[in-house]
Structure formats: C-alpha cells, structure tokens
mmCIF file of N, CA and C in Angstrom:
data_model
loop_
_atom_site.group_PDB
_atom_site.id
_atom_site.type_symbol
_atom_site.label_atom_id
_atom_site.label_comp_id
_atom_site.label_asym_id
_atom_site.label_seq_id
_atom_site.Cartn_x
_atom_site.Cartn_y
_atom_site.Cartn_z
ATOM 1 N N UNK A 273 0.841 -1.168 0.000
ATOM 2 C CA UNK A 273 0.000 0.000 0.000
ATOM 3 C C UNK A 273 0.891 1.237 0.000
ATOM 4 N N UNK A 274 0.570 2.222 -0.865
ATOM 5 C CA UNK A 274 1.338 3.456 -0.946
ATOM 6 C C UNK A 274 0.667 4.530 -0.119
ATOM 7 N N UNK A 275 1.439 5.204 0.709
ATOM 8 C CA UNK A 275 0.881 6.314 1.463
ATOM 9 C C UNK A 275 1.780 7.523 1.319
ATOM 10 N N UNK A 276 1.184 8.688 1.423
ATOM 11 C CA UNK A 276 1.936 9.936 1.386
ATOM 12 C C UNK A 276 1.774 10.569 2.755
ATOM 13 N N UNK A 277 2.891 10.905 3.397
ATOM 14 C CA UNK A 277 2.788 11.516 4.720
ATOM 15 C C UNK A 277 3.424 12.896 4.767
ATOM 16 N N UNK A 278 4.182 13.302 3.762
ATOM 17 C CA UNK A 278 4.808 14.622 3.747
ATOM 18 C C UNK A 278 4.672 15.232 2.370
ATOM 19 N N UNK A 279 4.784 16.528 2.299
ATOM 20 C CA UNK A 279 4.852 17.186 1.014
ATOM 21 C C UNK A 279 6.034 18.136 1.028
ATOM 22 N N UNK A 280 6.390 18.720 -0.120
ATOM 23 C CA UNK A 280 7.606 19.518 -0.251
ATOM 24 C C UNK A 280 7.739 20.648 0.761
ATOM 25 N N UNK A 281 6.632 21.216 1.165
ATOM 26 C CA UNK A 281 6.696 22.341 2.089
ATOM 27 C C UNK A 281 7.171 21.950 3.480
ATOM 28 N N UNK A 282 7.391 20.692 3.722
ATOM 29 C CA UNK A 282 7.903 20.249 5.009
ATOM 30 C C UNK A 282 6.812 19.870 5.999
ATOM 31 N N UNK A 283 5.580 20.272 5.739
ATOM 32 C CA UNK A 283 4.484 19.926 6.637
ATOM 33 C C UNK A 283 4.086 18.477 6.447
ATOM 34 N N UNK A 284 3.143 18.049 7.204
ATOM 35 C CA UNK A 284 2.690 16.668 7.068
ATOM 36 C C UNK A 284 1.254 16.641 6.583
ATOM 37 N N UNK A 285 0.932 15.572 5.944
ATOM 38 C CA UNK A 285 -0.427 15.309 5.482
ATOM 39 C C UNK A 285 -0.897 14.036 6.152
ATOM 40 N N UNK A 286 -2.172 13.880 6.259
ATOM 41 C CA UNK A 286 -2.708 12.626 6.774
ATOM 42 C C UNK A 286 -2.373 11.526 5.784
ATOM 43 N N UNK A 287 -2.103 10.319 6.231
ATOM 44 C CA UNK A 287 -1.823 9.229 5.293
ATOM 45 C C UNK A 287 -2.959 9.084 4.285
ATOM 46 N N UNK A 288 -2.599 8.823 3.053
ATOM 47 C CA UNK A 288 -3.585 8.728 1.979
ATOM 48 C C UNK A 288 -3.290 7.503 1.143
ATOM 49 N N UNK A 289 -4.256 6.674 0.946
ATOM 50 C CA UNK A 289 -4.084 5.453 0.173
ATOM 51 C C UNK A 289 -4.386 5.735 -1.295
ATOM 52 N N UNK A 290 -3.356 5.870 -2.131
ATOM 53 C CA UNK A 290 -3.506 6.176 -3.556
ATOM 54 C C UNK A 290 -4.019 4.975 -4.340
ATOM 55 N N UNK A 291 -3.841 3.768 -3.838
ATOM 56 C CA UNK A 291 -4.221 2.575 -4.603
ATOM 57 C C UNK A 291 -5.723 2.389 -4.685
ATOM 58 N N UNK A 292 -6.489 3.044 -3.818
ATOM 59 C CA UNK A 292 -7.933 2.842 -3.848
ATOM 60 C C UNK A 292 -8.657 3.834 -4.755
ATOM 61 N N UNK A 293 -7.914 4.774 -5.362
ATOM 62 C CA UNK A 293 -8.556 5.750 -6.252
ATOM 63 C C UNK A 293 -8.976 5.089 -7.552
ATOM 64 N N UNK A 294 -10.166 5.430 -8.024
ATOM 65 C CA UNK A 294 -10.565 4.971 -9.357
ATOM 66 C C UNK A 294 -9.929 5.910 -10.371
ATOM 67 N N UNK A 295 -9.822 5.472 -11.588
ATOM 68 C CA UNK A 295 -9.239 6.313 -12.635
ATOM 69 C C UNK A 295 -10.088 7.562 -12.820
ATOM 70 N N UNK A 296 -9.442 8.673 -12.988
ATOM 71 C CA UNK A 296 -10.149 9.915 -13.264
ATOM 72 C C UNK A 296 -10.675 9.867 -14.680
ATOM 73 N N UNK A 297 -11.821 10.508 -14.968
ATOM 74 C CA UNK A 297 -12.383 10.465 -16.319
ATOM 75 C C UNK A 297 -11.400 10.933 -17.391
ATOM 76 N N UNK A 298 -10.578 11.945 -17.085
ATOM 77 C CA UNK A 298 -9.656 12.432 -18.109
ATOM 78 C C UNK A 298 -8.513 11.457 -18.373
ATOM 79 N N UNK A 299 -8.350 10.468 -17.527
ATOM 80 C CA UNK A 299 -7.341 9.449 -17.749
ATOM 81 C C UNK A 299 -7.956 8.167 -18.294
ATOM 82 N N UNK A 300 -9.201 8.264 -18.725
ATOM 83 C CA UNK A 300 -9.895 7.093 -19.254
ATOM 84 C C UNK A 300 -9.174 6.571 -20.488
ATOM 85 N N UNK A 301 -9.262 5.287 -20.736
ATOM 86 C CA UNK A 301 -8.585 4.719 -21.884
ATOM 87 C C UNK A 301 -9.130 5.301 -23.178
ATOM 88 N N UNK A 302 -8.279 5.373 -24.142
ATOM 89 C CA UNK A 302 -8.668 5.895 -25.444
ATOM 90 C C UNK A 302 -8.297 4.861 -26.501
ATOM 91 N N UNK A 303 -8.718 5.102 -27.689
ATOM 92 C CA UNK A 303 -8.369 4.228 -28.806
ATOM 93 C C UNK A 303 -6.957 4.605 -29.250
ATOM 94 N N UNK A 304 -6.057 3.652 -29.227
ATOM 95 C CA UNK A 304 -4.675 3.939 -29.628
ATOM 96 C C UNK A 304 -4.572 3.844 -31.141
ATOM 97 N N UNK A 305 -3.987 4.899 -31.748
ATOM 98 C CA UNK A 305 -3.870 4.948 -33.202
ATOM 99 C C UNK A 305 -2.446 5.305 -33.621
ATOM 100 N N UNK A 306 -2.155 4.978 -34.858
ATOM 101 C CA UNK A 306 -0.958 5.479 -35.526
ATOM 102 C C UNK A 306 -1.387 5.870 -36.928
ATOM 103 N N UNK A 307 -0.759 6.908 -37.460
ATOM 104 C CA UNK A 307 -1.072 7.295 -38.831
ATOM 105 C C UNK A 307 0.211 7.697 -39.526
ATOM 106 N N UNK A 308 0.221 7.529 -40.851
ATOM 107 C CA UNK A 308 1.414 7.848 -41.625
ATOM 108 C C UNK A 308 1.053 7.984 -43.096
ATOM 109 N N UNK A 309 1.953 8.622 -43.832
ATOM 110 C CA UNK A 309 1.830 8.716 -45.286
ATOM 111 C C UNK A 309 2.743 7.681 -45.910
ATOM 112 N N UNK A 310 2.217 6.949 -46.875
ATOM 113 C CA UNK A 310 2.977 5.964 -47.627
ATOM 114 C C UNK A 310 2.841 6.362 -49.095
ATOM 115 N N UNK A 311 3.739 7.238 -49.556
ATOM 116 C CA UNK A 311 3.605 7.795 -50.898
ATOM 117 C C UNK A 311 2.409 8.726 -50.925
ATOM 118 N N UNK A 312 1.446 8.439 -51.825
ATOM 119 C CA UNK A 312 0.235 9.263 -51.893
ATOM 120 C C UNK A 312 -0.919 8.620 -51.122
ATOM 121 N N UNK A 313 -0.608 7.664 -50.271
ATOM 122 C CA UNK A 313 -1.611 6.936 -49.500
ATOM 123 C C UNK A 313 -1.488 7.302 -48.020
ATOM 124 N N UNK A 314 -2.607 7.733 -47.423
ATOM 125 C CA UNK A 314 -2.667 8.034 -45.998
ATOM 126 C C UNK A 314 -3.242 6.814 -45.287
ATOM 127 N N UNK A 315 -2.615 6.419 -44.190
ATOM 128 C CA UNK A 315 -3.024 5.219 -43.456
ATOM 129 C C UNK A 315 -3.221 5.567 -41.979
ATOM 130 N N UNK A 316 -4.364 5.156 -41.448
ATOM 131 C CA UNK A 316 -4.641 5.240 -40.006
ATOM 132 C C UNK A 316 -4.865 3.814 -39.541
ATOM 133 N N UNK A 317 -4.162 3.424 -38.480
ATOM 134 C CA UNK A 317 -4.343 2.100 -37.889
ATOM 135 C C UNK A 317 -4.766 2.293 -36.437
ATOM 136 N N UNK A 318 -5.811 1.580 -36.024
ATOM 137 C CA UNK A 318 -6.323 1.686 -34.656
ATOM 138 C C UNK A 318 -6.342 0.304 -34.023
ATOM 139 N N UNK A 319 -5.849 0.215 -32.785
ATOM 140 C CA UNK A 319 -5.895 -1.041 -32.037
ATOM 141 C C UNK A 319 -7.287 -1.231 -31.461
ATOM 142 N N UNK A 320 -7.976 -2.258 -31.919
ATOM 143 C CA UNK A 320 -9.342 -2.522 -31.444
ATOM 144 C C UNK A 320 -9.562 -4.013 -31.222
ATOM 145 N N UNK A 321 -8.784 -4.637 -30.346
ATOM 146 C CA UNK A 321 -8.991 -6.063 -30.114
ATOM 147 C C UNK A 321 -10.289 -6.325 -29.372
ATOM 148 N N UNK A 322 -10.877 -7.464 -29.660
ATOM 149 C CA UNK A 322 -12.048 -7.894 -28.909
ATOM 150 C C UNK A 322 -13.341 -7.195 -29.254
ATOM 151 N N UNK A 323 -13.427 -6.605 -30.443
ATOM 152 C CA UNK A 323 -14.684 -5.979 -30.857
ATOM 153 C C UNK A 323 -15.168 -6.637 -32.143
ATOM 154 N N UNK A 324 -16.447 -6.557 -32.382
ATOM 155 C CA UNK A 324 -17.026 -7.005 -33.640
ATOM 156 C C UNK A 324 -17.162 -5.767 -34.518
ATOM 157 N N UNK A 325 -16.323 -5.616 -35.547
ATOM 158 C CA UNK A 325 -16.335 -4.374 -36.324
ATOM 159 C C UNK A 325 -17.672 -4.096 -37.003
ATOM 160 N N UNK A 326 -18.420 -5.129 -37.322
ATOM 161 C CA UNK A 326 -19.711 -4.920 -37.991
ATOM 162 C C UNK A 326 -20.747 -4.314 -37.044
ATOM 163 N N UNK A 327 -20.649 -4.618 -35.732
ATOM 164 C CA UNK A 327 -21.643 -4.136 -34.774
ATOM 165 C C UNK A 327 -21.103 -3.058 -33.837
ATOM 166 N N UNK A 328 -19.820 -3.092 -33.537
ATOM 167 C CA UNK A 328 -19.277 -2.279 -32.450
ATOM 168 C C UNK A 328 -18.432 -1.089 -32.883
ATOM 169 N N UNK A 329 -18.204 -0.918 -34.191
ATOM 170 C CA UNK A 329 -17.335 0.162 -34.669
ATOM 171 C C UNK A 329 -18.104 1.028 -35.655
ATOM 172 N N UNK A 330 -18.002 2.327 -35.452
ATOM 173 C CA UNK A 330 -18.623 3.284 -36.373
ATOM 174 C C UNK A 330 -17.572 4.320 -36.748
ATOM 175 N N UNK A 331 -17.403 4.557 -38.050
ATOM 176 C CA UNK A 331 -16.450 5.543 -38.556
ATOM 177 C C UNK A 331 -17.252 6.635 -39.249
ATOM 178 N N UNK A 332 -17.022 7.882 -38.855
ATOM 179 C CA UNK A 332 -17.754 9.006 -39.420
ATOM 180 C C UNK A 332 -16.764 10.056 -39.893
ATOM 181 N N UNK A 333 -17.030 10.611 -41.055
ATOM 182 C CA UNK A 333 -16.236 11.723 -41.571
ATOM 183 C C UNK A 333 -16.910 12.999 -41.104
ATOM 184 N N UNK A 334 -16.208 13.800 -40.304
ATOM 185 C CA UNK A 334 -16.776 15.044 -39.776
ATOM 186 C C UNK A 334 -15.845 16.191 -40.155
ATOM 187 N N UNK A 335 -16.145 16.841 -41.246
ATOM 188 C CA UNK A 335 -15.301 17.956 -41.688
ATOM 189 C C UNK A 335 -13.915 17.471 -42.052
ATOM 190 N N UNK A 336 -12.934 17.871 -41.296
ATOM 191 C CA UNK A 336 -11.543 17.532 -41.581
ATOM 192 C C UNK A 336 -11.018 16.454 -40.634
ATOM 193 N N UNK A 337 -11.932 15.697 -40.023
ATOM 194 C CA UNK A 337 -11.551 14.654 -39.069
ATOM 195 C C UNK A 337 -12.296 13.358 -39.359
ATOM 196 N N UNK A 338 -11.672 12.272 -38.935
ATOM 197 C CA UNK A 338 -12.360 10.985 -38.863
ATOM 198 C C UNK A 338 -12.737 10.797 -37.403
ATOM 199 N N UNK A 339 -13.949 10.355 -37.156
ATOM 200 C CA UNK A 339 -14.372 10.056 -35.790
ATOM 201 C C UNK A 339 -14.579 8.556 -35.690
ATOM 202 N N UNK A 340 -13.899 7.940 -34.738
ATOM 203 C CA UNK A 340 -14.053 6.518 -34.461
ATOM 204 C C UNK A 340 -14.866 6.374 -33.182
ATOM 205 N N UNK A 341 -15.965 5.650 -33.254
ATOM 206 C CA UNK A 341 -16.774 5.334 -32.077
ATOM 207 C C UNK A 341 -16.783 3.819 -31.941
ATOM 208 N N UNK A 342 -16.396 3.345 -30.762
ATOM 209 C CA UNK A 342 -16.246 1.908 -30.536
ATOM 210 C C UNK A 342 -16.909 1.535 -29.223
ATOM 211 N N UNK A 343 -17.563 0.377 -29.205
ATOM 212 C CA UNK A 343 -18.134 -0.169 -27.981
ATOM 213 C C UNK A 343 -17.491 -1.537 -27.760
ATOM 214 N N UNK A 344 -16.893 -1.717 -26.594
ATOM 215 C CA UNK A 344 -16.374 -3.032 -26.221
ATOM 216 C C UNK A 344 -17.295 -3.574 -25.149
ATOM 217 N N UNK A 345 -17.976 -4.659 -25.494
ATOM 218 C CA UNK A 345 -18.986 -5.235 -24.599
ATOM 219 C C UNK A 345 -18.334 -6.256 -23.664
ATOM 220 N N UNK A 346 -18.745 -6.212 -22.418
ATOM 221 C CA UNK A 346 -18.202 -7.131 -21.421
ATOM 222 C C UNK A 346 -18.961 -8.448 -21.472
ATOM 223 N N UNK A 347 -18.221 -9.545 -21.431
ATOM 224 C CA UNK A 347 -18.875 -10.848 -21.368
ATOM 225 C C UNK A 347 -19.430 -11.038 -19.963
ATOM 226 N N UNK A 348 -20.326 -11.968 -19.812
ATOM 227 C CA UNK A 348 -20.974 -12.158 -18.520
ATOM 228 C C UNK A 348 -20.329 -13.259 -17.687
ATOM 229 N N UNK A 349 -19.144 -13.687 -18.052
ATOM 230 C CA UNK A 349 -18.455 -14.719 -17.272
ATOM 231 C C UNK A 349 -17.989 -14.130 -15.943
ATOM 232 N N UNK A 350 -18.003 -14.945 -14.895
ATOM 233 C CA UNK A 350 -17.496 -14.490 -13.599
ATOM 234 C C UNK A 350 -15.983 -14.347 -13.702
ATOM 235 N N UNK A 351 -15.508 -13.182 -13.308
ATOM 236 C CA UNK A 351 -14.079 -12.911 -13.391
ATOM 237 C C UNK A 351 -13.522 -12.699 -11.990
ATOM 238 N N UNK A 352 -12.343 -13.206 -11.770
ATOM 239 C CA UNK A 352 -11.664 -12.945 -10.518
ATOM 240 C C UNK A 352 -11.051 -11.551 -10.582
ATOM 241 N N UNK A 353 -10.516 -11.210 -11.755
ATOM 242 C CA UNK A 353 -9.893 -9.907 -11.945
ATOM 243 C C UNK A 353 -9.930 -9.585 -13.421
ATOM 244 N N UNK A 354 -10.052 -8.310 -13.770
ATOM 245 C CA UNK A 354 -9.941 -7.901 -15.159
ATOM 246 C C UNK A 354 -9.253 -6.549 -15.228
ATOM 247 N N UNK A 355 -8.393 -6.381 -16.204
ATOM 248 C CA UNK A 355 -7.744 -5.106 -16.481
ATOM 249 C C UNK A 355 -8.182 -4.595 -17.846
ATOM 250 N N UNK A 356 -9.127 -5.288 -18.464
ATOM 251 C CA UNK A 356 -9.656 -4.859 -19.751
ATOM 252 C C UNK A 356 -10.550 -3.649 -19.534
ATOM 253 N N UNK A 357 -10.673 -2.830 -20.555
ATOM 254 C CA UNK A 357 -11.546 -1.667 -20.504
ATOM 255 C C UNK A 357 -12.780 -1.956 -21.353
ATOM 256 N N UNK A 358 -13.955 -1.763 -20.762
ATOM 257 C CA UNK A 358 -15.208 -1.992 -21.450
ATOM 258 C C UNK A 358 -15.982 -0.687 -21.506
ATOM 259 N N UNK A 359 -16.872 -0.595 -22.471
ATOM 260 C CA UNK A 359 -17.711 0.590 -22.583
ATOM 261 C C UNK A 359 -17.566 1.235 -23.943
ATOM 262 N N UNK A 360 -17.874 2.535 -24.013
ATOM 263 C CA UNK A 360 -17.825 3.288 -25.262
ATOM 264 C C UNK A 360 -16.578 4.153 -25.292
ATOM 265 N N UNK A 361 -15.927 4.186 -26.446
ATOM 266 C CA UNK A 361 -14.715 4.961 -26.631
ATOM 267 C C UNK A 361 -14.836 5.749 -27.928
ATOM 268 N N UNK A 362 -14.247 6.941 -27.965
ATOM 269 C CA UNK A 362 -14.264 7.764 -29.172
ATOM 270 C C UNK A 362 -12.881 8.334 -29.406
ATOM 271 N N UNK A 363 -12.597 8.625 -30.655
ATOM 272 C CA UNK A 363 -11.318 9.254 -31.001
ATOM 273 C C UNK A 363 -11.508 10.054 -32.273
ATOM 274 N N UNK A 364 -11.005 11.287 -32.293
ATOM 275 C CA UNK A 364 -10.977 12.111 -33.497
ATOM 276 C C UNK A 364 -9.573 12.066 -34.065
ATOM 277 N N UNK A 365 -9.478 11.802 -35.368
ATOM 278 C CA UNK A 365 -8.188 11.765 -36.040
ATOM 279 C C UNK A 365 -8.202 12.850 -37.114
ATOM 280 N N UNK A 366 -7.333 13.873 -36.993
ATOM 281 C CA UNK A 366 -7.302 14.920 -38.013
ATOM 282 C C UNK A 366 -6.768 14.353 -39.330
ATOM 283 N N UNK A 367 -7.392 14.758 -40.418
ATOM 284 C CA UNK A 367 -6.997 14.274 -41.744
ATOM 285 C C UNK A 367 -6.043 15.263 -42.408
ATOM 286 N N UNK A 368 -5.132 14.763 -43.236
ATOM 287 C CA UNK A 368 -4.194 15.667 -43.909
ATOM 288 C C UNK A 368 -4.882 16.457 -45.023
ATOM 289 N N UNK A 369 -4.329 17.618 -45.337
ATOM 290 C CA UNK A 369 -4.839 18.431 -46.439
ATOM 291 C C UNK A 369 -4.688 17.650 -47.743
ATOM 292 N N UNK A 370 -5.653 17.775 -48.626
ATOM 293 C CA UNK A 370 -5.595 17.105 -49.920
ATOM 294 C C UNK A 370 -6.139 15.687 -49.928
ATOM 295 N N UNK A 371 -6.677 15.229 -48.807
ATOM 296 C CA UNK A 371 -7.220 13.877 -48.751
ATOM 297 C C UNK A 371 -8.448 13.779 -49.652
ATOM 298 N N UNK A 372 -8.488 12.776 -50.489
ATOM 299 C CA UNK A 372 -9.631 12.559 -51.384
ATOM 300 C C UNK A 372 -10.638 11.683 -50.650
ATOM 301 N N UNK A 373 -11.684 12.332 -50.157
ATOM 302 C CA UNK A 373 -12.658 11.654 -49.299
ATOM 303 C C UNK A 373 -13.312 10.456 -49.978
ATOM 304 N N UNK A 374 -13.496 10.519 -51.283
ATOM 305 C CA UNK A 374 -14.153 9.415 -51.986
ATOM 306 C C UNK A 374 -13.297 8.146 -52.020
ATOM 307 N N UNK A 375 -12.014 8.249 -51.642
ATOM 308 C CA UNK A 375 -11.134 7.075 -51.655
ATOM 309 C C UNK A 375 -11.007 6.418 -50.282
ATOM 310 N N UNK A 376 -11.704 6.923 -49.273
ATOM 311 C CA UNK A 376 -11.623 6.347 -47.925
ATOM 312 C C UNK A 376 -12.122 4.901 -47.924
ATOM 313 N N UNK A 377 -11.330 4.016 -47.327
ATOM 314 C CA UNK A 377 -11.680 2.607 -47.192
ATOM 315 C C UNK A 377 -11.278 2.145 -45.801
ATOM 316 N N UNK A 378 -12.012 1.184 -45.243
ATOM 317 C CA UNK A 378 -11.686 0.643 -43.927
ATOM 318 C C UNK A 378 -11.725 -0.876 -43.978
ATOM 319 N N UNK A 379 -10.764 -1.500 -43.287
ATOM 320 C CA UNK A 379 -10.704 -2.965 -43.188
ATOM 321 C C UNK A 379 -10.268 -3.323 -41.766
ATOM 322 N N UNK A 380 -10.737 -4.465 -41.277
ATOM 323 C CA UNK A 380 -10.429 -4.917 -39.923
ATOM 324 C C UNK A 380 -9.863 -6.328 -39.998
ATOM 325 N N UNK A 381 -8.695 -6.530 -39.384
ATOM 326 C CA UNK A 381 -8.100 -7.869 -39.322
ATOM 327 C C UNK A 381 -7.213 -7.959 -38.086
ATOM 328 N N UNK A 382 -7.300 -9.079 -37.389
ATOM 329 C CA UNK A 382 -6.431 -9.367 -36.245
ATOM 330 C C UNK A 382 -6.422 -8.260 -35.192
ATOM 331 N N UNK A 383 -7.580 -7.649 -34.929
ATOM 332 C CA UNK A 383 -7.676 -6.638 -33.891
ATOM 333 C C UNK A 383 -7.225 -5.244 -34.301
ATOM 334 N N UNK A 384 -6.902 -5.064 -35.575
ATOM 335 C CA UNK A 384 -6.443 -3.759 -36.079
ATOM 336 C C UNK A 384 -7.420 -3.259 -37.138
ATOM 337 N N UNK A 385 -7.928 -2.049 -36.933
ATOM 338 C CA UNK A 385 -8.741 -1.367 -37.937
ATOM 339 C C UNK A 385 -7.797 -0.505 -38.758
ATOM 340 N N UNK A 386 -7.816 -0.689 -40.076
ATOM 341 C CA UNK A 386 -6.957 0.108 -40.951
ATOM 342 C C UNK A 386 -7.827 0.898 -41.906
ATOM 343 N N UNK A 387 -7.637 2.214 -41.895
ATOM 344 C CA UNK A 387 -8.373 3.121 -42.769
ATOM 345 C C UNK A 387 -7.368 3.753 -43.710
ATOM 346 N N UNK A 388 -7.669 3.711 -45.014
ATOM 347 C CA UNK A 388 -6.754 4.276 -45.999
ATOM 348 C C UNK A 388 -7.490 5.251 -46.909
ATOM 349 N N UNK A 389 -6.728 6.166 -47.488
ATOM 350 C CA UNK A 389 -7.269 7.110 -48.464
ATOM 351 C C UNK A 389 -6.114 7.665 -49.282
ATOM 352 N N UNK A 390 -6.426 8.118 -50.470
ATOM 353 C CA UNK A 390 -5.435 8.743 -51.336
ATOM 354 C C UNK A 390 -5.333 10.226 -50.985
ATOM 355 N N UNK A 391 -4.103 10.735 -51.032
ATOM 356 C CA UNK A 391 -3.861 12.148 -50.771
ATOM 357 C C UNK A 391 -3.292 12.765 -52.036
ATOM 358 N N UNK A 392 -3.887 13.877 -52.442
ATOM 359 C CA UNK A 392 -3.408 14.610 -53.607
ATOM 360 C C UNK A 392 -3.008 16.013 -53.214
ATOM 361 N N UNK A 393 -2.926 16.870 -54.191
ATOM 362 C CA UNK A 393 -2.618 18.268 -53.919
ATOM 363 C C UNK A 393 -3.790 18.915 -53.192
ATOM 364 N N UNK A 394 -3.503 19.657 -52.127
ATOM 365 C CA UNK A 394 -4.599 20.336 -51.428
ATOM 366 C C UNK A 394 -5.237 21.388 -52.318
ATOM 367 N N UNK A 395 -6.543 21.509 -52.201
ATOM 368 C CA UNK A 395 -7.241 22.559 -52.943
ATOM 369 C C UNK A 395 -6.915 23.882 -52.276
ATOM 370 N N UNK A 396 -6.767 24.940 -53.085
ATOM 371 C CA UNK A 396 -6.455 26.230 -52.473
ATOM 372 C C UNK A 396 -7.570 26.655 -51.516
ATOM 373 N N UNK A 397 -7.168 27.239 -50.397
ATOM 374 C CA UNK A 397 -8.145 27.660 -49.392
ATOM 375 C C UNK A 397 -8.927 28.886 -49.857
ATOM 376 N N UNK A 398 -8.316 29.678 -50.695
ATOM 377 C CA UNK A 398 -8.993 30.883 -51.187
ATOM 378 C C UNK A 398 -8.829 30.953 -52.695
ATOM 379 N N UNK A 399 -9.836 31.479 -53.359
ATOM 380 C CA UNK A 399 -9.713 31.695 -54.793
ATOM 381 C C UNK A 399 -10.405 32.995 -55.152
ATOM 382 N N UNK A 400 -9.888 33.618 -56.170
ATOM 383 C CA UNK A 400 -10.438 34.893 -56.593
ATOM 384 C C UNK A 400 -11.663 34.667 -57.457
ATOM 385 N N UNK A 401 -12.685 35.495 -57.271
ATOM 386 C CA UNK A 401 -13.918 35.429 -58.054
ATOM 387 C C UNK A 401 -13.864 36.560 -59.083
ATOM 388 N N UNK A 402 -13.905 36.218 -60.360
ATOM 389 C CA UNK A 402 -13.844 37.281 -61.370
ATOM 390 C C UNK A 402 -15.133 38.108 -61.380
ATOM 391 N N UNK A 403 -14.992 39.368 -61.737
ATOM 392 C CA UNK A 403 -16.142 40.284 -61.796
ATOM 393 C C UNK A 403 -16.496 40.503 -63.250
ATOM 394 N N UNK A 404 -17.760 40.310 -63.585
ATOM 395 C CA UNK A 404 -18.240 40.585 -64.923
ATOM 396 C C UNK A 404 -18.780 42.011 -64.948
ATOM 397 N N UNK A 405 -18.250 42.813 -65.869
ATOM 398 C CA UNK A 405 -18.685 44.209 -65.983
ATOM 399 C C UNK A 405 -19.732 44.284 -67.077
ATOM 400 N N UNK A 406 -20.909 44.753 -66.694
ATOM 401 C CA UNK A 406 -22.007 44.878 -67.652
ATOM 402 C C UNK A 406 -22.165 46.363 -67.996
ATOM 403 N N UNK A 407 -22.320 46.665 -69.273
ATOM 404 C CA UNK A 407 -22.487 48.052 -69.724
ATOM 405 C C UNK A 407 -23.971 48.360 -69.888
ATOM 406 N N UNK A 408 -24.325 49.599 -69.597
ATOM 407 C CA UNK A 408 -25.692 50.049 -69.790
ATOM 408 C C UNK A 408 -26.618 49.611 -68.685
ATOM 409 N N UNK A 409 -26.115 49.324 -67.550
ATOM 410 C CA UNK A 409 -26.972 48.900 -66.435
ATOM 411 C C UNK A 409 -27.588 50.079 -65.712
ATOM 412 N N UNK A 410 -27.278 51.313 -66.104
ATOM 413 C CA UNK A 410 -27.819 52.492 -65.405
ATOM 414 C C UNK A 410 -29.219 52.706 -65.739
#
C-alpha cells in the first residue's frame, strides 16, 4: 500500500491510500492509433482487439476529421480480476490536407482497424472570383 505523509513544504499530510482511487475520467482509456503517409496513401491504424467491427465500430467523416466510435462489450463470465476496458470509446483523427474523401476505405483484421485514403494536392483555401462588368446597367 502506498501512502503519502509529507509534502515539499515540510508539513505533514494525513496518510492517503492512492491505490484505492478509481481512474479519473480524463485518464480514461482511449483508442490507440498510428497514422502515416505511404507515398500518396494516408493510413490510419487503430488497435481494437475484442470488438465485432460490424456491430461495435462506427467511422464518421466530420469535416476535416475521422471520428471513431467503438463499444467493447463485457462478457458475462465471472471474473476474478480484469484489467480490460469496457464501454464506449471515441477518437478524433485529423486528416491531412488534400485527402480525397471518396477514396476512404476501412478494413479490420487481427484486432487492427486500418483506414486508408489517397492524398493529392490540397485545394487552395482561397480563390479569386472574377467580376463581370455589364455596360448600360444604369
């Protein structure tokens, strides 16, 4: 058991058992991902063991991000101990400029979700609009 009895200021604190704290919400598990460019191909890989991709995984394109929503369902077997994380998890993955959305594909094998897309030249963020001058409009 870990206890804290002093702090830097030299004073004392009451003993505190850190091992009994539940995880704080901001330290909740997340979906672990890696992404990289392979030539003109963008690849996102997500670790998702123990899920049924047809029922438990949803991929949504939201503006310039991919949103992964995953549910890991707990089995009803009696467990002595578990360190697995169950419940709903989400992750936003920013997409690179120039990604061709129509080329997005997803495949799941061996606990890894792989999403790929082709990346081309980014479209210019701004473009000039020509003005047509009409004569005799007065």
